[in-house]
Short mmCIF file of C-alpha atoms in Angstrom, two decimals:
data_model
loop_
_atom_site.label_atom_id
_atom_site.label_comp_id
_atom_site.label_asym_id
_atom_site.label_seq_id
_atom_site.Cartn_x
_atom_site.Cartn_y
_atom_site.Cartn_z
CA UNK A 8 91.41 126.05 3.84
CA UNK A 9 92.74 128.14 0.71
CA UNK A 10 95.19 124.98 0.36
CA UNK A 11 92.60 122.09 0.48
CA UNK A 12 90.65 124.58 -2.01
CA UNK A 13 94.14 124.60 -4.86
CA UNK A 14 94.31 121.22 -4.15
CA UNK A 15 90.62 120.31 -4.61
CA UNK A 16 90.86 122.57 -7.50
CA UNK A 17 93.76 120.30 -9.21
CA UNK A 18 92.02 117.20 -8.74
CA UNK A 19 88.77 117.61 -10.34
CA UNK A 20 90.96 119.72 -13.18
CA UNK A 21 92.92 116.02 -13.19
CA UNK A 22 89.78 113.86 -13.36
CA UNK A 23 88.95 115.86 -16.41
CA UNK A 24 91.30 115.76 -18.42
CA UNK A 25 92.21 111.46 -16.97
CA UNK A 26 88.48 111.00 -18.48
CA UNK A 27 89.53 112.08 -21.82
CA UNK A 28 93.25 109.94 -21.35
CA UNK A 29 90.51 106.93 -20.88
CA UNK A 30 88.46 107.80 -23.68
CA UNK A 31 91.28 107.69 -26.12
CA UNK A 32 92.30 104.72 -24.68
CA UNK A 33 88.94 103.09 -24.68
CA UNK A 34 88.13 103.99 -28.41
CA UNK A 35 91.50 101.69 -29.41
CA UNK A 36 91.01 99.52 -27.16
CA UNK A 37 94.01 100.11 -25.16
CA UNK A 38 94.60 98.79 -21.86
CA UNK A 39 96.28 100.75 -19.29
CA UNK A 40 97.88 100.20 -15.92
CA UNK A 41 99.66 102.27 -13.83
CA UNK A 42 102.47 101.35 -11.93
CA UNK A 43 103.21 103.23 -8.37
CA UNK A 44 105.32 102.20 -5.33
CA UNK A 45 107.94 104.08 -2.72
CA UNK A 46 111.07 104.76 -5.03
CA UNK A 47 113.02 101.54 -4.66
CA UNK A 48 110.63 99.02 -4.27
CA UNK A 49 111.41 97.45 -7.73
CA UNK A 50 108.66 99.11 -10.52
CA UNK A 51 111.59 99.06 -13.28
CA UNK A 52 113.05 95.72 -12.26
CA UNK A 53 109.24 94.29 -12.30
CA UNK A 54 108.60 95.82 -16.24
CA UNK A 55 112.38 94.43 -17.27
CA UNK A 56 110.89 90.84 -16.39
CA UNK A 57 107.33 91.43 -17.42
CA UNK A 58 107.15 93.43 -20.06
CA UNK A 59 109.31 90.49 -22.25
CA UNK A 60 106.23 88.19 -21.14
CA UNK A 61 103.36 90.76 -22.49
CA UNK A 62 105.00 91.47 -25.88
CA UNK A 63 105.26 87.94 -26.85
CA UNK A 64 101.20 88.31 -27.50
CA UNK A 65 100.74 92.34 -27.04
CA UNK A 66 101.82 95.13 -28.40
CA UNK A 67 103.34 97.04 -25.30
CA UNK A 68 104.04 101.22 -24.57
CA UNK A 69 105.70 102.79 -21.66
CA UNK A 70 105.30 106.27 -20.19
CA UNK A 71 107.77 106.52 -17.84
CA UNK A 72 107.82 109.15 -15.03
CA UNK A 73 111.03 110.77 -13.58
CA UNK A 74 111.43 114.05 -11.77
CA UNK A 75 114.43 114.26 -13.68
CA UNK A 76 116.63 111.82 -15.99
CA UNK A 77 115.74 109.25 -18.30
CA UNK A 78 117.87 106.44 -16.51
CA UNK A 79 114.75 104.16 -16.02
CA UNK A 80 113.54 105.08 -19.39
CA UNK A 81 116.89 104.02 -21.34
CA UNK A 82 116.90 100.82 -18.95
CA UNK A 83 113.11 99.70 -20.64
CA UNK A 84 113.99 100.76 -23.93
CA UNK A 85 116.75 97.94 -24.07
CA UNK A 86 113.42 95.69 -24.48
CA UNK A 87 112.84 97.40 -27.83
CA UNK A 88 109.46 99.09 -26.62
CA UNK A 89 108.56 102.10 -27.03
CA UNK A 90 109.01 104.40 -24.36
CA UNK A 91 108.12 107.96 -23.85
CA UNK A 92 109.81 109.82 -20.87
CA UNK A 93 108.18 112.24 -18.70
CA UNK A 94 109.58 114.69 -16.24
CA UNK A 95 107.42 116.39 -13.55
CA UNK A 96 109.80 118.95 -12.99
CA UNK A 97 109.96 118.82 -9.17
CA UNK A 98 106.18 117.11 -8.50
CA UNK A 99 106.25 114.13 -6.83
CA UNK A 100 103.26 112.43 -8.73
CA UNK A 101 102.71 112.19 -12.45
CA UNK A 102 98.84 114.04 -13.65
CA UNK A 103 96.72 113.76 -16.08
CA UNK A 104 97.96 116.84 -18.04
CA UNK A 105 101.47 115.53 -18.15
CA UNK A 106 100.94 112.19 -19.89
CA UNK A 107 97.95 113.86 -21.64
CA UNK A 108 100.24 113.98 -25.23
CA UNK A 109 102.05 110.87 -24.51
CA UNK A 110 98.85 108.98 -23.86
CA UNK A 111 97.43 110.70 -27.47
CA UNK A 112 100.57 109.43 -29.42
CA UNK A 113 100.17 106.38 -28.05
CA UNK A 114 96.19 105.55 -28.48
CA UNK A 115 97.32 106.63 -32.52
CA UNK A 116 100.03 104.58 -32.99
CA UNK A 117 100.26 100.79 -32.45
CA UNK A 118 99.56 99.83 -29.34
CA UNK A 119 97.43 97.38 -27.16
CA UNK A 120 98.87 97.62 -23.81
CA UNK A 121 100.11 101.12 -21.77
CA UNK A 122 102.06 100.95 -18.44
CA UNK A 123 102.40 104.27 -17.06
CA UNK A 124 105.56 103.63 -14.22
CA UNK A 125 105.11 106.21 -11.88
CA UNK A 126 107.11 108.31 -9.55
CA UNK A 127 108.60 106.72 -6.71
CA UNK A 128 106.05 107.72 -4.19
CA UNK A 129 103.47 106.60 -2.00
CA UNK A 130 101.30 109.30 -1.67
CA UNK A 131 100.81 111.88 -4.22
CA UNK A 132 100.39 109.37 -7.28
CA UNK A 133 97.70 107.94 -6.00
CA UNK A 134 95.60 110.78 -5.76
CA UNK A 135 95.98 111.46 -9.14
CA UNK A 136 94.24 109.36 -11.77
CA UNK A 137 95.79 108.92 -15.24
CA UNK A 138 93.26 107.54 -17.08
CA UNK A 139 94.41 104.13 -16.56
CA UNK A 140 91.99 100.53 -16.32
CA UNK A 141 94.34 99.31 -13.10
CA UNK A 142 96.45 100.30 -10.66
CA UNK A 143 99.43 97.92 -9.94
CA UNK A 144 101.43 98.99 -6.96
CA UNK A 145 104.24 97.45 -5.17
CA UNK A 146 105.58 97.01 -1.36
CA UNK A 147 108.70 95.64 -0.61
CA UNK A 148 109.68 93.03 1.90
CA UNK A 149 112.40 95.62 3.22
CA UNK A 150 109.61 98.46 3.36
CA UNK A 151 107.60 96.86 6.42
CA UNK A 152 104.31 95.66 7.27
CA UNK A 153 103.22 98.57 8.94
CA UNK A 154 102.87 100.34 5.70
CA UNK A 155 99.50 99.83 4.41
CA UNK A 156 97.88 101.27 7.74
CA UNK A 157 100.56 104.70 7.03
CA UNK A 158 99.89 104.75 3.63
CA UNK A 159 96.58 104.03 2.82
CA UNK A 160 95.10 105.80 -0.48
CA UNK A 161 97.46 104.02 -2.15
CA UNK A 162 96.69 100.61 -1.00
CA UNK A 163 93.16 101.12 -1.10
CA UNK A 164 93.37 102.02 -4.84
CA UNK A 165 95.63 99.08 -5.97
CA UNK A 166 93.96 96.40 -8.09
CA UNK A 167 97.02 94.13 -7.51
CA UNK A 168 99.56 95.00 -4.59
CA UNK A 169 103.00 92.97 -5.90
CA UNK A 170 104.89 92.28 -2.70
CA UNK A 171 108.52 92.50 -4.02
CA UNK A 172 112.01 91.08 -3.00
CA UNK A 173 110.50 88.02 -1.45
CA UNK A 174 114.48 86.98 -2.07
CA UNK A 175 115.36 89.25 0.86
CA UNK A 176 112.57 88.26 3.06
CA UNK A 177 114.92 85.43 5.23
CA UNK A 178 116.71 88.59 6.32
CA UNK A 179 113.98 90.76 7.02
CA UNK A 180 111.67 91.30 10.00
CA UNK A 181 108.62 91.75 7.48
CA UNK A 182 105.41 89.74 7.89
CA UNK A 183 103.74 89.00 4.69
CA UNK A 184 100.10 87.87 6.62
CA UNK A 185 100.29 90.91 8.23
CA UNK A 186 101.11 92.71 5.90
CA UNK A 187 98.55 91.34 3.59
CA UNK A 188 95.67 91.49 6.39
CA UNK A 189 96.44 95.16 6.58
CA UNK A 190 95.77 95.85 3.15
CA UNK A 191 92.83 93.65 3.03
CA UNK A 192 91.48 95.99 5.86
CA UNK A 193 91.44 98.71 3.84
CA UNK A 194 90.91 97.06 0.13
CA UNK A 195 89.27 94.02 0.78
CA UNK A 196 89.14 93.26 -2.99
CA UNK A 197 92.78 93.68 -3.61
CA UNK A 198 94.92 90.33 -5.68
CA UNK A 199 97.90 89.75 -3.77
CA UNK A 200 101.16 88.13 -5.44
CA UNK A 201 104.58 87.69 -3.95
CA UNK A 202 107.79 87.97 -6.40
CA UNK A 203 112.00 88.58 -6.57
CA UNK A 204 112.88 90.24 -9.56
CA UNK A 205 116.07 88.75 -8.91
CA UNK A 206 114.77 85.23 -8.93
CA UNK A 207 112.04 85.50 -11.05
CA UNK A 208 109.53 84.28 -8.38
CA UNK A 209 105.74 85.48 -9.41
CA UNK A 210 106.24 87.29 -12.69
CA UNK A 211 104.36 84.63 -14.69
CA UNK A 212 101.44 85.19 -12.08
CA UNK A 213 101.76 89.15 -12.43
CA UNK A 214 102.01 88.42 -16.43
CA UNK A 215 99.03 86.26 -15.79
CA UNK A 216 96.67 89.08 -13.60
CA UNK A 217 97.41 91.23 -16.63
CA UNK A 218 96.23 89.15 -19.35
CA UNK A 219 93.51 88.41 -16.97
CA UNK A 220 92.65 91.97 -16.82
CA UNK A 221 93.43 92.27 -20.85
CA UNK A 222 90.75 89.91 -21.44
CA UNK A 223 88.57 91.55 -19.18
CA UNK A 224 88.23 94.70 -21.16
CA UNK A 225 89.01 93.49 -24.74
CA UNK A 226 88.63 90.31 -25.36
CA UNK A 227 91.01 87.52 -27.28
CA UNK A 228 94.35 88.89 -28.78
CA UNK A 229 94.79 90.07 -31.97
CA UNK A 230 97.26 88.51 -34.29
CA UNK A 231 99.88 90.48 -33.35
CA UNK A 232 101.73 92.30 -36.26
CA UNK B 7 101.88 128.46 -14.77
CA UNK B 8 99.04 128.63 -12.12
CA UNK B 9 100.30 125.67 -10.38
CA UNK B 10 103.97 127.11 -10.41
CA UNK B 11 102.74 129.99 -8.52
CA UNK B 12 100.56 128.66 -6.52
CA UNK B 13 103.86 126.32 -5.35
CA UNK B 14 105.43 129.27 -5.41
CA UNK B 15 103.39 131.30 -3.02
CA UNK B 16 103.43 128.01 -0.77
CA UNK B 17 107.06 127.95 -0.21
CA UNK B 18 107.28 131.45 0.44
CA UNK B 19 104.78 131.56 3.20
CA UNK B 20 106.40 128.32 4.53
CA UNK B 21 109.58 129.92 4.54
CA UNK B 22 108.42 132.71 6.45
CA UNK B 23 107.04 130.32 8.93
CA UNK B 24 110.08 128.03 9.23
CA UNK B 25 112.05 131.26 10.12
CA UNK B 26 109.79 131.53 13.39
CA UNK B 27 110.40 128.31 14.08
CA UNK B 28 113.85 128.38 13.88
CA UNK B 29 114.36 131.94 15.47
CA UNK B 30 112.25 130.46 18.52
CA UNK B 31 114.25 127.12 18.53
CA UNK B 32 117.46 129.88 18.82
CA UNK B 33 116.28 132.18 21.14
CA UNK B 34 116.30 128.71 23.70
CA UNK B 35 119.49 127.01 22.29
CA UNK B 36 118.02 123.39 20.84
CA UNK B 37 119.38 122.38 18.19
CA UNK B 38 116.86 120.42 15.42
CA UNK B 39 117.22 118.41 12.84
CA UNK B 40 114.84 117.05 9.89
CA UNK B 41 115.17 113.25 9.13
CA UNK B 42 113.81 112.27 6.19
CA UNK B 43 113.97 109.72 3.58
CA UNK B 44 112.00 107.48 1.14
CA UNK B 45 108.84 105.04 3.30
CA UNK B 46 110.76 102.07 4.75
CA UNK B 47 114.23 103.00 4.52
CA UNK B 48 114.82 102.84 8.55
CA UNK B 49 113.70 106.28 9.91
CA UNK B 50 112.05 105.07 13.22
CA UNK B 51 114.89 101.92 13.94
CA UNK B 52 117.45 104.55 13.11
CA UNK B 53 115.78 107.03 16.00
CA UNK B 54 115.26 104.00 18.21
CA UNK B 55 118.58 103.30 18.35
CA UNK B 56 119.98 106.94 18.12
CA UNK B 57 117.84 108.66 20.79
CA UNK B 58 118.85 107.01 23.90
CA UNK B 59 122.90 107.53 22.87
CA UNK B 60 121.73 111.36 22.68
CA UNK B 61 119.17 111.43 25.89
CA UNK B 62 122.46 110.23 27.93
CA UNK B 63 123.75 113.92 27.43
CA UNK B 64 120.38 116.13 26.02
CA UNK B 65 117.10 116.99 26.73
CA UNK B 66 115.53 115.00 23.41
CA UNK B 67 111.99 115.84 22.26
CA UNK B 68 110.12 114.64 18.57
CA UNK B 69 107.90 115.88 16.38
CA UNK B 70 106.75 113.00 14.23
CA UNK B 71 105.43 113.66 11.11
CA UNK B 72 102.98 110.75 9.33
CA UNK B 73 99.76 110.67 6.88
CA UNK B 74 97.48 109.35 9.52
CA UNK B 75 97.92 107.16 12.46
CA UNK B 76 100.38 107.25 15.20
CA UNK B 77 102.43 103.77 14.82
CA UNK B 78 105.80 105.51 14.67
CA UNK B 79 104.94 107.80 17.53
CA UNK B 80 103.88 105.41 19.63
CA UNK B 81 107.22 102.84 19.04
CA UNK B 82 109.29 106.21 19.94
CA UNK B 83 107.72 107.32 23.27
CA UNK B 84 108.76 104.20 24.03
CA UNK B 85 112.19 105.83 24.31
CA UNK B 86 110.42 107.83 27.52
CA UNK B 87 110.73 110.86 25.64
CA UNK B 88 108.31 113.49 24.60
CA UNK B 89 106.78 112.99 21.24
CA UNK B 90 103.99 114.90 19.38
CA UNK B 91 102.56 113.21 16.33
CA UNK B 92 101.49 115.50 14.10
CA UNK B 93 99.02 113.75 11.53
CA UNK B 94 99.25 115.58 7.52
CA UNK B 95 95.89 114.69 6.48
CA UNK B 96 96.80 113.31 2.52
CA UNK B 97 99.95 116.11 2.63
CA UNK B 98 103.34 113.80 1.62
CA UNK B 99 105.21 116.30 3.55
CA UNK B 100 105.54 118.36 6.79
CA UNK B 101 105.76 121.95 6.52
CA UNK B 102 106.23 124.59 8.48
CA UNK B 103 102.57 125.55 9.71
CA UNK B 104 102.03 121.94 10.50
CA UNK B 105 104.92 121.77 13.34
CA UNK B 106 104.70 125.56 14.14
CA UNK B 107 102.59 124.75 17.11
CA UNK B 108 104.34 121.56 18.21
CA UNK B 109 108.41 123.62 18.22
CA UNK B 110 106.68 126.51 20.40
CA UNK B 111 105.50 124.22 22.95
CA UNK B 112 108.67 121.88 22.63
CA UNK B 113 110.88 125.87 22.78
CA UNK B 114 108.86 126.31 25.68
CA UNK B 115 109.58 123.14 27.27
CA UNK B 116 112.84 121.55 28.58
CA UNK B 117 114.47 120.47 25.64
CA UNK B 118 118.40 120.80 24.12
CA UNK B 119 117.24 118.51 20.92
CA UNK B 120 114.12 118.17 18.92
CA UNK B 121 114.31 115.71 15.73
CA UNK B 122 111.41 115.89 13.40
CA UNK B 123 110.83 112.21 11.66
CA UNK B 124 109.59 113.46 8.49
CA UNK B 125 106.58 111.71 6.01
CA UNK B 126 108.42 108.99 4.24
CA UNK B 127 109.05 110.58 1.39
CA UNK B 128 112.03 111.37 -1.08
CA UNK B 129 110.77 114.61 -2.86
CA UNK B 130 108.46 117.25 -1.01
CA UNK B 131 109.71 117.46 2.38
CA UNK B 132 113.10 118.40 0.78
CA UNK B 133 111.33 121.60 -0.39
CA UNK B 134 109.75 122.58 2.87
CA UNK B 135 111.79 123.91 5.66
CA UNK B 136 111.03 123.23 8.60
CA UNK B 137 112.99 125.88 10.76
CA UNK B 138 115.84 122.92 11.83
CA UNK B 139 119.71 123.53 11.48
CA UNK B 140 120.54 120.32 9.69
CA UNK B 141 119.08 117.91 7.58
CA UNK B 142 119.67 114.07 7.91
CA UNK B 143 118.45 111.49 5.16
CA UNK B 144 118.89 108.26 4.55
CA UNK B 145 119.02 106.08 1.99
CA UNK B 146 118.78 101.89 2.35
CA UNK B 147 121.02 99.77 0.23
CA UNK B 148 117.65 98.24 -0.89
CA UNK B 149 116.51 101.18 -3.24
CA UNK B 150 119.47 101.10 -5.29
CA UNK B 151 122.09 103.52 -6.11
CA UNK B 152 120.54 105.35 -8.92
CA UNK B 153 118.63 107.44 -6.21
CA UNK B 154 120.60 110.57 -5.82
CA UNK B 155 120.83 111.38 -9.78
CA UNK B 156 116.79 110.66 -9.75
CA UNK B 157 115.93 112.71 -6.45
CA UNK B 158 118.41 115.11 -6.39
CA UNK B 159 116.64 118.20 -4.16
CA UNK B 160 116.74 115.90 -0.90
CA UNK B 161 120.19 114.36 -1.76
CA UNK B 162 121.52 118.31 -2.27
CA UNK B 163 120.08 119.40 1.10
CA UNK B 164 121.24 117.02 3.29
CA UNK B 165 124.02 117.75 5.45
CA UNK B 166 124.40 113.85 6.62
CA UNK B 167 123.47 111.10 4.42
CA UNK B 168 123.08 107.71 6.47
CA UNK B 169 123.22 104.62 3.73
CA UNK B 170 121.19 102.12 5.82
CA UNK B 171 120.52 98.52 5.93
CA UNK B 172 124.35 97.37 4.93
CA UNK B 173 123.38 93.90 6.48
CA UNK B 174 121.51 93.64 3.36
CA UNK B 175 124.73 94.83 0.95
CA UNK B 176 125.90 91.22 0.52
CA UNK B 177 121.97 90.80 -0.38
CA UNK B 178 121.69 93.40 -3.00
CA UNK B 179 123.00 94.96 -6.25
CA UNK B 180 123.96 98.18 -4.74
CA UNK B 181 127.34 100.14 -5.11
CA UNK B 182 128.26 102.32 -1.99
CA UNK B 183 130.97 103.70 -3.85
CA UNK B 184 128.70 105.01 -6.77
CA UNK B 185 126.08 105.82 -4.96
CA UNK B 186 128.28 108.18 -2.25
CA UNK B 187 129.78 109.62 -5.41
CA UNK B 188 126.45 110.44 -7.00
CA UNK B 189 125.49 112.13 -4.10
CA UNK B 190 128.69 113.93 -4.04
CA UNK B 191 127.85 115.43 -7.36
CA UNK B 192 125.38 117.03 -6.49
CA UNK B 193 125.85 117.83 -2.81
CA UNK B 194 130.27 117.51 -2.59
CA UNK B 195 130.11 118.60 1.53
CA UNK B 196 127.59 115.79 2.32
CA UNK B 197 128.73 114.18 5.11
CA UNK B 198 128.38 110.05 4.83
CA UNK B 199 128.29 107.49 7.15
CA UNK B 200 127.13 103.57 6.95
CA UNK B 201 124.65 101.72 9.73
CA UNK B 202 122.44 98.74 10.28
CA UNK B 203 120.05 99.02 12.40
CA UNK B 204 119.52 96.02 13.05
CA UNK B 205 123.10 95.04 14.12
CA UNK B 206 124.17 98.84 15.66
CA UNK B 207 126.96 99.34 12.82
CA UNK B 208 127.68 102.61 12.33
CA UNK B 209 124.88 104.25 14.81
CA UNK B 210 127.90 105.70 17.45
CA UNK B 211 129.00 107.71 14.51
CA UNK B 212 125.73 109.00 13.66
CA UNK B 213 125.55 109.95 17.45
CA UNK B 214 128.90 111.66 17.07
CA UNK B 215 127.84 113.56 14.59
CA UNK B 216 124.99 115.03 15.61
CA UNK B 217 126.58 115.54 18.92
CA UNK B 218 129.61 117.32 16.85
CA UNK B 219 126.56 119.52 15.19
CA UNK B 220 125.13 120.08 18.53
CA UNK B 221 128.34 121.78 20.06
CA UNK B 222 128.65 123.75 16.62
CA UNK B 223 125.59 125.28 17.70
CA UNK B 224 125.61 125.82 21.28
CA UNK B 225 129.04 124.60 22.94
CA UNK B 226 129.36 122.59 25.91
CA UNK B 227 126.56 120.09 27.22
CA UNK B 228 124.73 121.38 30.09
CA UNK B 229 124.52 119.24 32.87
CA UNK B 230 121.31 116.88 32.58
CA UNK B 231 118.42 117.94 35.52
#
């Protein structure tokens, strides 16, 4: 009881201080998404390939979220974005708090588009809102189906579940129909696309859902400077 | 700060536990062991396939640890062992409280072995002892070899680290070589050893080892009744 009381505590402390991430955001008209999957599954392999797509009209900014390092940081900043990296420390889960400056350096400098990649984790990171428009997550084929039904806050929060390493899927005893039924059970209104990083396979449809979801909260692109 | 000490104050307490656990696991002579690793990287085929080598010699009980539902559970008492599913409720993690109950009854029972399969997971249940001798993790050649330098607490506290899935290798960009040696850094007495579980590599060895670990505790093998 005294633990579901902390934890309670922390969330509605999060939810605070993710409504005032969004409200910066909102007032510069900033999209955000935030990027979660098990550690593996392909989040910083996905941005290398998208993030190229969304700067050719966008201008884009990465948080980046590591328990400790920078090695997925330095591997987006080869795209010549800026990227700001985060360390929880130990916790499993970006908050609010902890991309609280980021999020304020980046709603004042030029920006249109924030990804916020997450820790490699299915649970925790979902429970904690950033202040982010979407939530983008990713299961790979090598994962299983079964996962939705074990983790399920996650999947029920995703906007667009990204089933990754399709490549692989010959040599894996993963179904995609039941894995997609699954999460359909518990997020009926979830977008679905299947993609390799290696290969390329889906990007330009991820790239696509973006802009989709771009347009739905701002409107036309600027000229981009 | 607050959070810190509340974390703090958490570990303590569940280290006092885990020292019940493990002084009643003693007092009876099983030897336990915590498997963990990230969601998907083979925990339940690597039990499936491990458990009957060790139930030709021990007395093998599980404690299976998952979010909600009982899908791994139920694949394992397929096995014809015991197994008690012990559901988390939104925790990414088992801790000591949580399984407290479960290793008195299985201390109480006939038993030589009790495994706990762990949340899928590669940060929090690292932190939380559980009250077993040994820790096993694995990691699959489909998360990539940058995961010991990124999750380092798990990668330091395992005494075996199983690098699973190697019919995928030819599949995948992963280095064995650099990812054994980054675990190495951190954690230079890890024992390592390679499997598929879908083909049986390498599982004889992981049977061997535990069963080396088993006589380290408590000698001989009784005979089986």
């Amino acid at each position: 009881m005294h633990l579901i009381d902390v934890q309670s505590g922390l969330l509605a402390n999060n939810d605070a201080v993710a409504a005032e991430n969004r409200s910066m955001l909102a007032k510069r008209g900033i999209y955000a998404v935030n990027v979660m999957s098990a550690p593996g599954a392909g989040k910083t392999s996905l941005l290398e390939r998208l993030l190229p797509l969304l700067a050719q009209r966008w201008r884009v900014a990465v948080i980046e979220g590591d328990i400790v390092g920078s090695a997925d940081a330095e591997r987006l900043a080869k795209l010549d974005l800026p990227v700001e990296q985060i360390n929880t420390g130990g916790a499993c889960h970006l908050d609010a708090k902890m991309v609280h400056h980021a999020v304020h350096e980046v709603a004042h400098g030029p920006a249109d588009v924030l990804v916020f990649e997450n820790v490699g984790n299915l649970v925790c990171p979902a429970e904690f809102d950033l202040g982010e428009d979407d939530a983008l997550m990713l299961l790979s084929v090598t994962e299983g189906h079964d996962k939705p039904k074990k983790y399920p806050v996650m999947f029920r929060r995703a906007g667009l579940l990204v089933v990754n390493k399709m490549d692989l899927l010959p040599m894996c005893d993963f179904d995609v129909d039941a894995a997609v039924a699954a999460a359909r059970d518990i997020n009926p209104g979830v977008t679905v696309l299947r993609t390799s990083c290696r290969t390329g396979e889906g990007i330009a449809e991820v790239a696509a859902w973006v802009e989709h979801r771009i347009a739905a909260k701002r409107g036309a692109p600027p000229a981009k400077g």
